[in-house]
CSV table of C-alpha atoms and ligand atoms in Angstrom, one decimal:
chain,number,residue,atom,x,y,z
E,1,UNK,CA,15.2,-6.3,-23.3
E,2,UNK,CA,12.7,-4.2,-21.3
E,3,UNK,CA,9.6,-5.4,-19.4
E,4,UNK,CA,8.4,-9.0,-19.8
E,5,UNK,CA,5.4,-9.5,-22.2
E,6,UNK,CA,3.0,-10.3,-19.4
E,7,UNK,CA,4.0,-7.4,-17.1
E,8,UNK,CA,1.1,-6.3,-15.0
E,9,UNK,CA,0.6,-2.5,-15.6
E,10,UNK,CA,-1.9,-1.3,-13.0
E,11,UNK,CA,-3.2,1.4,-10.8
E,12,UNK,CA,-4.3,1.4,-7.1
E,13,UNK,CA,-6.7,3.0,-4.7
E,14,UNK,CA,-8.1,2.2,-1.3
E,15,UNK,CA,-11.6,2.0,0.1
E,16,UNK,CA,-11.7,4.8,2.6
E,17,UNK,CA,-9.8,7.1,0.3
E,18,UNK,CA,-12.3,6.9,-2.6
E,19,UNK,CA,-15.6,5.2,-1.7
E,20,UNK,CA,-17.5,7.7,0.4
E,21,UNK,CA,-21.0,6.4,1.4
E,22,UNK,CA,-19.6,6.2,4.9
E,23,UNK,CA,-23.0,5.9,6.5
E,24,UNK,CA,-25.0,4.2,3.8
E,25,UNK,CA,-26.5,0.8,3.2
E,26,UNK,CA,-25.7,-0.6,6.6
E,27,UNK,CA,-21.9,0.1,6.6
E,28,UNK,CA,-20.4,0.0,10.1
E,29,UNK,CA,-18.1,2.7,11.4
E,30,UNK,CA,-14.3,2.4,10.8
E,31,UNK,CA,-11.7,4.0,13.0
E,32,UNK,CA,-11.1,6.6,10.2
E,33,UNK,CA,-14.8,7.6,10.3
E,34,UNK,CA,-14.5,8.4,13.9
E,35,UNK,CA,-11.0,9.9,13.8
E,36,UNK,CA,-11.8,12.4,11.1
E,37,UNK,CA,-14.5,13.9,13.4
E,38,UNK,CA,-11.9,14.7,16.0
E,39,UNK,CA,-11.1,18.5,15.8
E,40,UNK,CA,-7.7,19.1,14.4
E,41,UNK,CA,-7.1,15.5,13.4
E,42,UNK,CA,-7.3,16.0,9.6
E,43,UNK,CA,-6.4,18.9,7.4
E,44,UNK,CA,-9.3,21.4,7.5
E,45,UNK,CA,-11.6,18.9,9.0
E,46,UNK,CA,-11.9,16.8,5.8
E,47,UNK,CA,-13.1,13.3,5.9
E,48,UNK,CA,-13.9,10.3,3.7
E,49,UNK,CA,-17.6,10.7,4.2
E,50,UNK,CA,-18.1,11.4,0.4
E,51,UNK,CA,-14.5,11.2,-0.9
E,52,UNK,CA,-14.8,10.5,-4.7
E,53,UNK,CA,-18.2,9.0,-4.3
E,54,UNK,CA,-16.9,5.9,-6.0
E,55,UNK,CA,-19.5,3.8,-4.2
E,56,UNK,CA,-22.1,5.3,-6.5
E,57,UNK,CA,-19.9,6.1,-9.5
E,58,UNK,CA,-17.8,3.0,-9.8
E,59,UNK,CA,-19.1,2.2,-13.3
E,60,UNK,CA,-17.9,5.5,-14.6
E,61,UNK,CA,-14.6,5.0,-12.9
E,62,UNK,CA,-14.1,1.5,-14.3
E,63,UNK,CA,-14.9,2.9,-17.8
E,64,UNK,CA,-12.0,5.3,-17.3
E,65,UNK,CA,-9.7,2.5,-16.1
E,66,UNK,CA,-10.6,0.7,-19.3
E,67,UNK,CA,-9.7,3.8,-21.3
E,68,UNK,CA,-6.4,3.9,-19.4
E,69,UNK,CA,-5.7,0.4,-20.5
E,70,UNK,CA,-4.6,-1.0,-17.1
E,71,UNK,CA,-4.4,-4.7,-16.9
E,72,UNK,CA,-5.1,-4.8,-13.2
E,73,UNK,CA,-6.7,-2.6,-10.6
E,74,UNK,CA,-5.6,-2.8,-6.9
E,75,UNK,CA,-8.6,-1.9,-4.7
E,76,UNK,CA,-9.2,-2.5,-1.1
E,77,UNK,CA,-12.3,-3.8,0.8
E,78,UNK,CA,-13.8,-1.9,3.6
E,79,UNK,CA,-14.0,-4.4,6.4
E,80,UNK,CA,-16.8,-2.6,8.3
E,81,UNK,CA,-18.8,-2.2,5.0
E,82,UNK,CA,-19.1,-5.9,4.7
E,83,UNK,CA,-19.0,-6.8,8.4
E,84,UNK,CA,-20.4,-3.8,10.3
E,85,UNK,CA,-19.5,-5.3,13.7
E,86,UNK,CA,-16.2,-6.6,12.4
E,87,UNK,CA,-17.3,-10.2,12.9
E,88,UNK,CA,-20.7,-12.0,12.6
E,89,UNK,CA,-23.4,-11.0,10.1
E,90,UNK,CA,-22.6,-10.0,6.6
E,91,UNK,CA,-24.0,-6.6,5.4
E,92,UNK,CA,-25.5,-7.9,2.1
E,93,UNK,CA,-25.6,-4.5,0.4
E,94,UNK,CA,-21.9,-3.8,1.2
E,95,UNK,CA,-20.9,-7.2,-0.1
E,96,UNK,CA,-23.0,-6.6,-3.2
E,97,UNK,CA,-21.1,-3.5,-4.0
E,98,UNK,CA,-17.8,-5.4,-4.2
E,99,UNK,CA,-19.5,-8.2,-6.3
E,100,UNK,CA,-20.7,-5.6,-8.8
E,101,UNK,CA,-17.4,-3.8,-8.8
E,102,UNK,CA,-15.6,-7.1,-9.5
E,103,UNK,CA,-18.1,-7.9,-12.3
E,104,UNK,CA,-17.6,-4.5,-13.9
E,105,UNK,CA,-13.8,-4.8,-13.8
E,106,UNK,CA,-13.9,-8.3,-15.3
E,107,UNK,CA,-16.3,-7.1,-18.0
E,108,UNK,CA,-13.7,-4.4,-18.8
E,109,UNK,CA,-10.9,-7.0,-19.0
E,110,UNK,CA,-9.2,-5.7,-15.8
E,111,UNK,CA,-8.0,-8.1,-13.2
E,112,UNK,CA,-9.0,-7.1,-9.7
E,113,UNK,CA,-6.2,-7.3,-7.1
E,114,UNK,CA,-7.8,-7.0,-3.7
E,115,UNK,CA,-6.1,-5.6,-0.6
E,116,UNK,CA,-8.0,-7.1,2.3
E,117,UNK,CA,-7.0,-4.4,4.8
E,118,UNK,CA,-6.0,-0.9,3.9
E,119,UNK,CA,-6.5,0.8,7.3
E,120,UNK,CA,-10.3,1.3,7.8
E,121,UNK,CA,-10.5,-1.0,10.8
E,122,UNK,CA,-13.9,-1.7,12.2
E,123,UNK,CA,-14.6,0.7,15.1
E,124,UNK,CA,-16.6,-2.1,16.9
E,125,UNK,CA,-13.4,-4.2,17.0
E,126,UNK,CA,-11.3,-1.3,18.1
E,127,UNK,CA,-13.5,-0.9,21.1
E,128,UNK,CA,-12.8,-4.6,21.9
E,129,UNK,CA,-9.0,-3.9,22.0
E,130,UNK,CA,-8.3,-4.0,18.3
E,131,UNK,CA,-4.9,-5.5,17.4
E,132,UNK,CA,-3.9,-5.8,21.0
E,133,UNK,CA,-6.7,-8.3,21.6
E,134,UNK,CA,-5.3,-11.9,21.3
E,135,UNK,CA,-8.4,-12.8,19.4
E,136,UNK,CA,-7.7,-10.2,16.7
E,137,UNK,CA,-6.0,-12.6,14.3
E,138,UNK,CA,-9.1,-14.8,14.5
E,139,UNK,CA,-11.4,-11.8,13.7
E,140,UNK,CA,-9.4,-11.1,10.6
E,141,UNK,CA,-9.5,-14.7,9.5
E,142,UNK,CA,-13.2,-14.8,9.9
E,143,UNK,CA,-13.5,-11.6,7.7
E,144,UNK,CA,-11.2,-13.1,5.1
E,145,UNK,CA,-13.1,-16.4,5.0
E,146,UNK,CA,-16.3,-14.5,4.4
E,147,UNK,CA,-14.8,-12.4,1.6
E,148,UNK,CA,-13.2,-15.4,0.0
E,149,UNK,CA,-16.4,-17.4,0.2
E,150,UNK,CA,-18.4,-14.7,-1.5
E,151,UNK,CA,-15.9,-13.1,-3.9
E,152,UNK,CA,-13.6,-16.1,-4.7
E,153,UNK,CA,-15.4,-16.9,-7.9
E,154,UNK,CA,-14.5,-13.4,-9.3
E,155,UNK,CA,-11.4,-12.4,-7.5
E,156,UNK,CA,-8.2,-14.6,-7.4
E,157,UNK,CA,-5.5,-12.1,-6.5
E,158,UNK,CA,-5.1,-10.8,-3.0
E,159,UNK,CA,-2.8,-8.8,-0.7
E,160,UNK,CA,-3.3,-9.2,3.0
E,161,UNK,CA,-2.2,-6.0,4.6
E,162,UNK,CA,-1.3,-2.6,3.3
E,163,UNK,CA,1.6,-1.0,5.1
E,164,UNK,CA,1.5,-2.4,8.6
E,165,UNK,CA,4.3,0.2,9.2
E,166,UNK,CA,1.6,2.9,8.9
E,167,UNK,CA,-1.5,1.5,10.6
E,168,UNK,CA,0.6,0.3,13.6
E,169,UNK,CA,3.6,2.7,13.4
E,170,UNK,CA,1.7,5.9,12.7
E,171,UNK,CA,-1.6,4.9,14.4
E,172,UNK,CA,-0.4,3.7,17.8
E,173,UNK,CA,3.0,5.4,18.1
E,174,UNK,CA,1.9,9.0,18.8
E,175,UNK,CA,2.0,9.8,15.1
E,176,UNK,CA,-0.6,11.3,12.8
E,177,UNK,CA,-2.9,8.4,11.8
E,178,UNK,CA,-6.1,6.9,13.3
E,179,UNK,CA,-6.6,6.1,16.1
E,180,UNK,CA,-3.7,8.3,17.2
E,181,UNK,CA,-2.8,6.5,20.4
E,182,UNK,CA,0.7,6.5,22.0
E,183,UNK,CA,1.4,2.9,23.1
E,184,UNK,CA,4.4,1.4,24.8
E,185,UNK,CA,7.0,-0.4,22.8
E,186,UNK,CA,5.8,-3.6,24.4
E,187,UNK,CA,2.2,-3.1,23.2
E,188,UNK,CA,3.3,-2.1,19.7
E,189,UNK,CA,5.3,-5.3,19.4
E,190,UNK,CA,2.4,-7.3,20.6
E,191,UNK,CA,0.1,-5.7,18.1
E,192,UNK,CA,2.7,-6.3,15.3
E,193,UNK,CA,2.8,-9.9,16.3
E,194,UNK,CA,-1.0,-10.2,16.2
E,195,UNK,CA,-1.0,-8.5,12.7
E,196,UNK,CA,1.6,-11.0,11.5
E,197,UNK,CA,-0.5,-13.9,12.9
E,198,UNK,CA,-3.5,-12.5,11.1
E,199,UNK,CA,-1.6,-12.3,7.9
E,200,UNK,CA,-0.6,-16.0,8.2
E,201,UNK,CA,-4.2,-17.0,9.0
E,202,UNK,CA,-5.5,-15.0,6.1
E,203,UNK,CA,-3.1,-16.6,3.6
E,204,UNK,CA,-4.1,-20.1,4.8
E,205,UNK,CA,-7.8,-19.3,4.7
E,206,UNK,CA,-7.6,-17.8,1.2
E,207,UNK,CA,-5.8,-20.9,-0.1
E,208,UNK,CA,-8.3,-23.2,1.5
E,209,UNK,CA,-11.4,-21.4,0.2
E,210,UNK,CA,-10.1,-20.4,-3.2
E,211,UNK,CA,-7.7,-23.1,-4.5
E,212,UNK,CA,-5.2,-21.7,-6.9
E,213,UNK,CA,-5.6,-18.1,-5.8
E,214,UNK,CA,-2.5,-15.9,-5.7
E,215,UNK,CA,-1.6,-14.1,-2.5
E,216,UNK,CA,0.9,-11.4,-1.5
E,217,UNK,CA,1.6,-8.8,1.1
E,218,UNK,CA,1.9,-5.0,0.6
E,219,UNK,CA,4.2,-3.4,3.2
E,220,UNK,CA,6.3,-0.3,2.9
E,221,UNK,CA,9.2,0.9,5.1
E,222,UNK,CA,12.1,3.3,5.3
E,223,UNK,CA,14.5,2.6,2.5
E,224,UNK,CA,17.9,3.6,1.3
E,225,UNK,CA,20.0,3.4,-1.8
E,226,UNK,CA,23.8,3.6,-2.2
E,227,UNK,CA,25.1,7.1,-2.8
E,228,UNK,CA,27.7,5.5,-5.3
E,229,UNK,CA,27.9,2.1,-6.8
E,230,UNK,CA,31.1,1.2,-4.8
E,231,UNK,CA,30.6,-2.2,-3.2
E,232,UNK,CA,31.0,-0.8,0.3
E,233,UNK,CA,28.2,1.8,-0.3
E,234,UNK,CA,25.9,-0.9,-1.7
E,235,UNK,CA,26.6,-3.0,1.4
E,236,UNK,CA,25.9,0.1,3.5
E,237,UNK,CA,22.5,0.5,1.9
E,238,UNK,CA,21.6,-3.1,2.3
E,239,UNK,CA,22.5,-2.9,5.9
E,240,UNK,CA,20.6,0.3,6.5
E,241,UNK,CA,17.4,-1.2,5.0
E,242,UNK,CA,17.4,-4.4,6.9
E,243,UNK,CA,18.7,-3.5,10.4
E,244,UNK,CA,15.8,-3.0,12.8
E,245,UNK,CA,16.4,-1.5,16.2
E,246,UNK,CA,14.4,-0.4,19.1
E,247,UNK,CA,13.6,3.1,17.7
E,248,UNK,CA,13.0,2.5,14.1
E,249,UNK,CA,11.5,-0.9,13.9
E,250,UNK,CA,7.8,0.2,13.4
E,251,UNK,CA,8.8,1.9,10.2
E,252,UNK,CA,11.4,-0.5,9.1
E,253,UNK,CA,11.2,-3.4,6.6
E,254,UNK,CA,12.9,-6.3,8.3
E,255,UNK,CA,10.6,-6.5,11.4
E,256,UNK,CA,7.5,-6.8,9.2
E,257,UNK,CA,8.9,-8.9,6.4
E,258,UNK,CA,11.5,-11.3,7.8
E,259,UNK,CA,8.9,-13.2,9.8
E,260,UNK,CA,6.6,-13.4,6.8
E,261,UNK,CA,9.2,-14.4,4.2
E,262,UNK,CA,12.0,-16.0,6.3
E,263,UNK,CA,10.0,-17.3,9.2
E,264,UNK,CA,12.0,-15.5,11.9
E,265,UNK,CA,12.3,-12.1,13.6
E,266,UNK,CA,15.6,-10.4,12.9
E,267,UNK,CA,18.1,-11.5,15.5
E,268,UNK,CA,19.6,-8.0,15.9
E,269,UNK,CA,16.1,-6.6,16.5
E,270,UNK,CA,15.2,-9.3,19.1
E,271,UNK,CA,18.3,-8.4,21.1
E,272,UNK,CA,17.5,-4.7,21.0
E,273,UNK,CA,13.9,-5.2,22.1
E,274,UNK,CA,14.9,-7.0,25.3
E,275,UNK,CA,12.0,-7.6,27.6
E,276,UNK,CA,9.6,-5.9,25.3
E,277,UNK,CA,9.6,-8.9,22.9
E,278,UNK,CA,6.1,-10.5,22.6
E,279,UNK,CA,5.9,-14.1,23.5
E,280,UNK,CA,6.1,-16.2,20.4
E,281,UNK,CA,4.2,-19.4,20.8
E,282,UNK,CA,5.4,-22.6,19.1
E,283,UNK,CA,4.0,-22.7,15.6
E,284,UNK,CA,3.5,-18.9,15.4
E,285,UNK,CA,6.3,-18.4,12.9
E,286,UNK,CA,5.3,-21.3,10.7
E,287,UNK,CA,1.8,-19.8,10.6
E,288,UNK,CA,3.2,-16.3,9.8
E,289,UNK,CA,5.5,-17.6,7.0
E,290,UNK,CA,3.0,-19.2,4.7
E,291,UNK,CA,4.5,-19.3,1.2
E,292,UNK,CA,3.5,-16.2,-0.9
E,293,UNK,CA,3.1,-15.9,-4.6
E,294,UNK,CA,4.5,-12.4,-4.7
E,295,UNK,CA,5.9,-9.8,-2.5
E,296,UNK,CA,4.3,-6.4,-2.8
E,297,UNK,CA,6.1,-3.3,-1.7
E,298,UNK,CA,4.9,0.3,-1.8
E,299,UNK,CA,7.9,2.5,-2.8
E,300,UNK,CA,7.9,6.3,-3.0
E,301,UNK,CA,11.3,7.4,-2.0
E,302,UNK,CA,14.5,6.5,-0.2
E,303,UNK,CA,17.6,8.2,1.1
E,304,UNK,CA,21.2,7.9,-0.1
E,305,UNK,CA,23.7,6.3,2.2
E,306,UNK,CA,27.4,5.6,2.1
E,307,UNK,CA,29.7,3.4,4.1
E,308,UNK,CA,31.0,4.9,7.3
E,309,UNK,CA,34.2,2.9,6.9
E,310,UNK,CA,33.5,0.9,10.0
E,311,UNK,CA,31.0,-1.6,8.7
E,312,UNK,CA,28.0,0.8,9.2
E,313,UNK,CA,26.3,3.4,7.1
E,314,UNK,CA,25.9,7.2,7.1
E,315,UNK,CA,22.9,9.0,5.5
E,316,UNK,CA,24.1,11.4,2.8
E,317,UNK,CA,22.1,14.7,2.9
E,318,UNK,CA,20.4,15.8,-0.3
E,319,UNK,CA,21.9,18.8,-2.0
E,320,UNK,CA,20.2,22.2,-1.6
E,321,UNK,CA,17.2,22.6,-3.8
E,322,UNK,CA,16.8,18.8,-4.3
E,323,UNK,CA,13.5,18.0,-6.1
E,324,UNK,CA,10.5,17.2,-3.8
E,325,UNK,CA,6.9,16.4,-4.5
E,326,UNK,CA,4.0,18.5,-3.1
E,327,UNK,CA,3.8,16.2,0.0
E,328,UNK,CA,7.5,17.1,0.5
E,329,UNK,CA,8.8,13.6,-0.4
E,330,UNK,CA,12.2,13.6,-2.2
E,331,UNK,CA,12.1,12.4,-5.8
E,332,UNK,CA,14.5,9.4,-5.8
E,333,UNK,CA,13.9,7.2,-8.8
E,334,UNK,CA,16.9,5.0,-7.7
E,335,UNK,CA,14.4,3.6,-5.2
E,336,UNK,CA,12.7,1.5,-7.9
E,337,UNK,CA,16.0,-0.2,-8.8
E,338,UNK,CA,17.7,-0.8,-5.5
E,339,UNK,CA,14.9,-1.7,-3.2
E,340,UNK,CA,13.3,-4.3,-5.5
E,341,UNK,CA,16.8,-5.7,-6.0
E,342,UNK,CA,17.6,-5.9,-2.3
E,343,UNK,CA,14.2,-7.4,-1.5
E,344,UNK,CA,14.4,-10.0,-4.2
E,345,UNK,CA,17.9,-11.0,-3.0
E,346,UNK,CA,16.8,-11.4,0.5
E,347,UNK,CA,13.3,-12.9,0.1
E,348,UNK,CA,13.6,-14.7,-3.3
E,349,UNK,CA,10.0,-14.0,-4.0
E,350,UNK,CA,8.6,-12.3,-7.2
E,351,UNK,CA,8.2,-8.6,-6.6
E,352,UNK,CA,5.1,-6.4,-7.3
E,353,UNK,CA,5.3,-2.6,-6.9
E,354,UNK,CA,2.0,-2.2,-5.1
E,355,UNK,CA,2.2,1.6,-5.0
E,356,UNK,CA,4.4,4.4,-6.4
E,357,UNK,CA,3.4,7.9,-7.5
E,358,UNK,CA,3.6,11.6,-6.6
E,359,UNK,CA,1.5,14.4,-5.3
E,360,UNK,CA,1.3,17.5,-7.4
E,361,UNK,CA,-0.7,20.7,-7.2
E,362,UNK,CA,-2.8,19.8,-10.2
E,363,UNK,CA,-5.4,22.3,-11.6
E,364,UNK,CA,-7.9,22.2,-14.4
E,365,UNK,CA,-6.4,24.7,-16.8
E,366,UNK,CA,-8.3,27.3,-18.9
E,367,UNK,CA,-8.1,24.7,-21.8
E,368,UNK,CA,-10.1,22.3,-19.6
E,369,UNK,CA,-7.1,19.9,-19.3
E,370,UNK,CA,-4.9,19.0,-16.4
E,371,UNK,CA,-1.2,19.5,-17.3
E,372,UNK,CA,1.0,17.6,-14.9
E,373,UNK,CA,4.5,17.4,-16.6
E,374,UNK,CA,6.1,16.8,-13.2
E,375,UNK,CA,4.1,13.5,-12.7
E,376,UNK,CA,5.0,12.4,-16.2
E,377,UNK,CA,8.6,13.0,-15.6
E,378,UNK,CA,8.4,11.3,-12.2
E,379,UNK,CA,6.8,8.2,-13.8
E,380,UNK,CA,9.4,8.0,-16.5
E,381,UNK,CA,12.3,8.4,-14.2
E,382,UNK,CA,11.1,5.8,-11.7
E,383,UNK,CA,10.1,3.3,-14.4
E,384,UNK,CA,13.4,3.5,-16.1
E,385,UNK,CA,15.0,2.4,-12.9
E,386,UNK,CA,12.5,-0.4,-12.5
E,387,UNK,CA,13.3,-1.5,-16.0
E,388,UNK,CA,17.0,-1.7,-15.0
E,389,UNK,CA,16.0,-4.0,-12.1
E,390,UNK,CA,14.1,-6.2,-14.5
E,391,UNK,CA,17.1,-6.3,-16.9
E,392,UNK,CA,19.3,-7.2,-14.0
E,393,UNK,CA,17.3,-10.3,-13.4
E,394,UNK,CA,15.0,-9.1,-10.6
E,395,UNK,CA,11.7,-10.9,-11.0
E,396,UNK,CA,9.3,-7.9,-11.1
E,397,UNK,CA,5.8,-9.0,-12.0
E,398,UNK,CA,3.9,-5.7,-11.9
E,399,UNK,CA,3.6,-2.0,-11.2
E,400,UNK,CA,0.5,-0.3,-9.6
E,401,UNK,CA,0.6,3.4,-9.9
E,402,UNK,CA,-0.7,5.3,-6.9
E,403,UNK,CA,-3.2,6.5,-7.6
E,404,UNK,CA,-5.8,5.9,-10.2
E,405,UNK,CA,-7.6,9.1,-9.1
E,406,UNK,CA,-7.2,11.9,-6.7
E,407,UNK,CA,-8.5,11.0,-3.3
E,408,UNK,CA,-8.6,11.5,0.5
E,409,UNK,CA,-5.0,11.5,1.6
E,410,UNK,CA,-5.5,10.5,5.2
E,411,UNK,CA,-4.6,13.3,7.7
E,412,UNK,CA,-3.8,15.6,4.8
E,413,UNK,CA,-7.3,15.3,3.5
E,414,UNK,CA,-7.9,16.5,0.0
E,415,UNK,CA,-4.9,18.8,0.1
E,416,UNK,CA,-2.7,16.3,-1.9
E,417,UNK,CA,-3.5,15.0,-5.4
E,418,UNK,CA,-1.9,11.7,-6.3
E,419,UNK,CA,-4.2,10.7,-9.2
E,420,UNK,CA,-3.8,10.1,-12.9
E,421,UNK,CA,-7.4,11.3,-13.0
E,422,UNK,CA,-8.3,14.7,-11.5
E,423,UNK,CA,-11.4,14.8,-9.2
E,424,UNK,CA,-13.3,18.0,-8.6
E,425,UNK,CA,-14.7,17.2,-5.1
E,426,UNK,CA,-17.5,19.8,-5.5
E,427,UNK,CA,-19.0,18.4,-8.7
E,428,UNK,CA,-17.3,14.9,-8.7
E,429,UNK,CA,-16.2,15.6,-12.2
E,430,UNK,CA,-13.4,13.4,-13.3
E,431,UNK,CA,-10.8,14.8,-15.7
E,432,UNK,CA,-8.0,12.5,-17.0
E,433,UNK,CA,-4.6,14.3,-16.5
E,434,UNK,CA,-1.9,14.5,-19.1
E,435,UNK,CA,-0.1,11.7,-17.1
E,436,UNK,CA,-3.2,9.5,-17.7
E,437,UNK,CA,-2.6,9.6,-21.5
E,438,UNK,CA,1.2,9.3,-21.1
E,439,UNK,CA,0.8,6.2,-18.8
E,440,UNK,CA,-1.6,4.8,-21.3
E,441,UNK,CA,1.2,4.9,-23.9
E,442,UNK,CA,3.6,3.3,-21.6
E,443,UNK,CA,1.2,0.5,-21.0
E,444,UNK,CA,0.3,0.1,-24.7
E,445,UNK,CA,4.0,0.0,-25.7
E,446,UNK,CA,4.9,-2.2,-22.7
E,447,UNK,CA,7.4,0.4,-21.5
E,448,UNK,CA,8.9,1.2,-24.9
E,449,UNK,CA,8.0,4.9,-24.6
E,450,UNK,CA,10.0,5.3,-21.4
P,1,FCB,C1,0.7,5.1,1.1
P,1,FCB,C2,-0.7,4.6,1.4
P,1,FCB,C3,-1.7,5.1,0.4
P,1,FCB,C4,-1.5,6.5,0.0
P,1,FCB,C5,-0.1,6.8,-0.4
P,1,FCB,C6,0.2,8.2,-0.8
P,1,FCB,O1,1.4,5.2,2.3
P,1,FCB,O2,-0.7,3.2,1.4
P,1,FCB,O3,-3.0,4.9,1.0
P,1,FCB,O4,-1.9,7.4,1.0
P,1,FCB,O5,0.8,6.4,0.7
């Protein structure tokens, strides 16, 4: 049976990771511009100041996308590039960049899928309290209305937020991301609530301004798969994925997705938060749970679990020498079967894999090519499991490979290479890797070569 005829084969990137031009054409500062300058914050002091210089080279990059044959390209918009103060006046040059990029993609026959927020938060708004400020959902709505008003004629597919787990959970929970604050659980929960309200407002605004547009969400979260296919282990994995508690909720799935898709916070989580729970005003959850056209999920790996025999679960350790990617994430292709299946069962919304891919130590070889057999193997393994999900009746609409090209990997700087296209950051030369040509065949054959 395989993948449906209209399956969306795509690739993804994000603004701060590829654009560069951090101080050009009136762009405002983002929290990542500021964070990267902090000594020790990012591997070897790297920053996205220049990155892949995509801001100037986007035509060359779109030509490569066309050669790759992707049907859709997931990009994100830099909020401070279009609204330097976060609200108020539009920076015309910044907006023009996205208009021209959209035109170029459409000309190449590639559908743009826009993520409205992929972490480069306007520094001006951060100084006003950022996501902790009760006005923050309104700021986001204003930005989204402006984007929709200007780009709605060219762009009809949107994701609101990329991985709130990371920009809240890793940014404000003493972890490694900008702005690297350590907030109380109460403040984290309040920020999360404001982000969810912002999501709801954005979905409503998009639908008002661009009738007929398609809107999704792109979270991530710790996930699990059953160590065996015994019913009790499958139940254990389901339980492990969706039970939020006080300690793991920022990186979990249910806290961020139940309100959006089911219109409620998970009961078990509410109980464990106690007095830290934010106040939820009447109408908040209706606003947050606007119907979505698809549910995006970024999926890289998961852990095997088994039943503990008492209705709970136990994580099963990986055997010695288990395969890992360069960024040290385990290779668990099962993730692309079990997680879409569990998500579809729970949320009953078509699934899009918004990110999946691997970091390798890719080099340009003496023959001028980039041989990345590990990535090819990774893609095949994962996509075979995704195909199994499709064949089992999970409504999977698309797959966006992370990433189209090597780029700035947040606090790991340029040390990690996730691309199908190799980027030499000294010369900005692009070299399609072997995986580029292999993925092209997967796309051309609609998955028959897997
Ligand atoms: C995800 C991010 C993306 C990229 C990949 C490797 O968490 O959304 O920007 O960094 O990981």
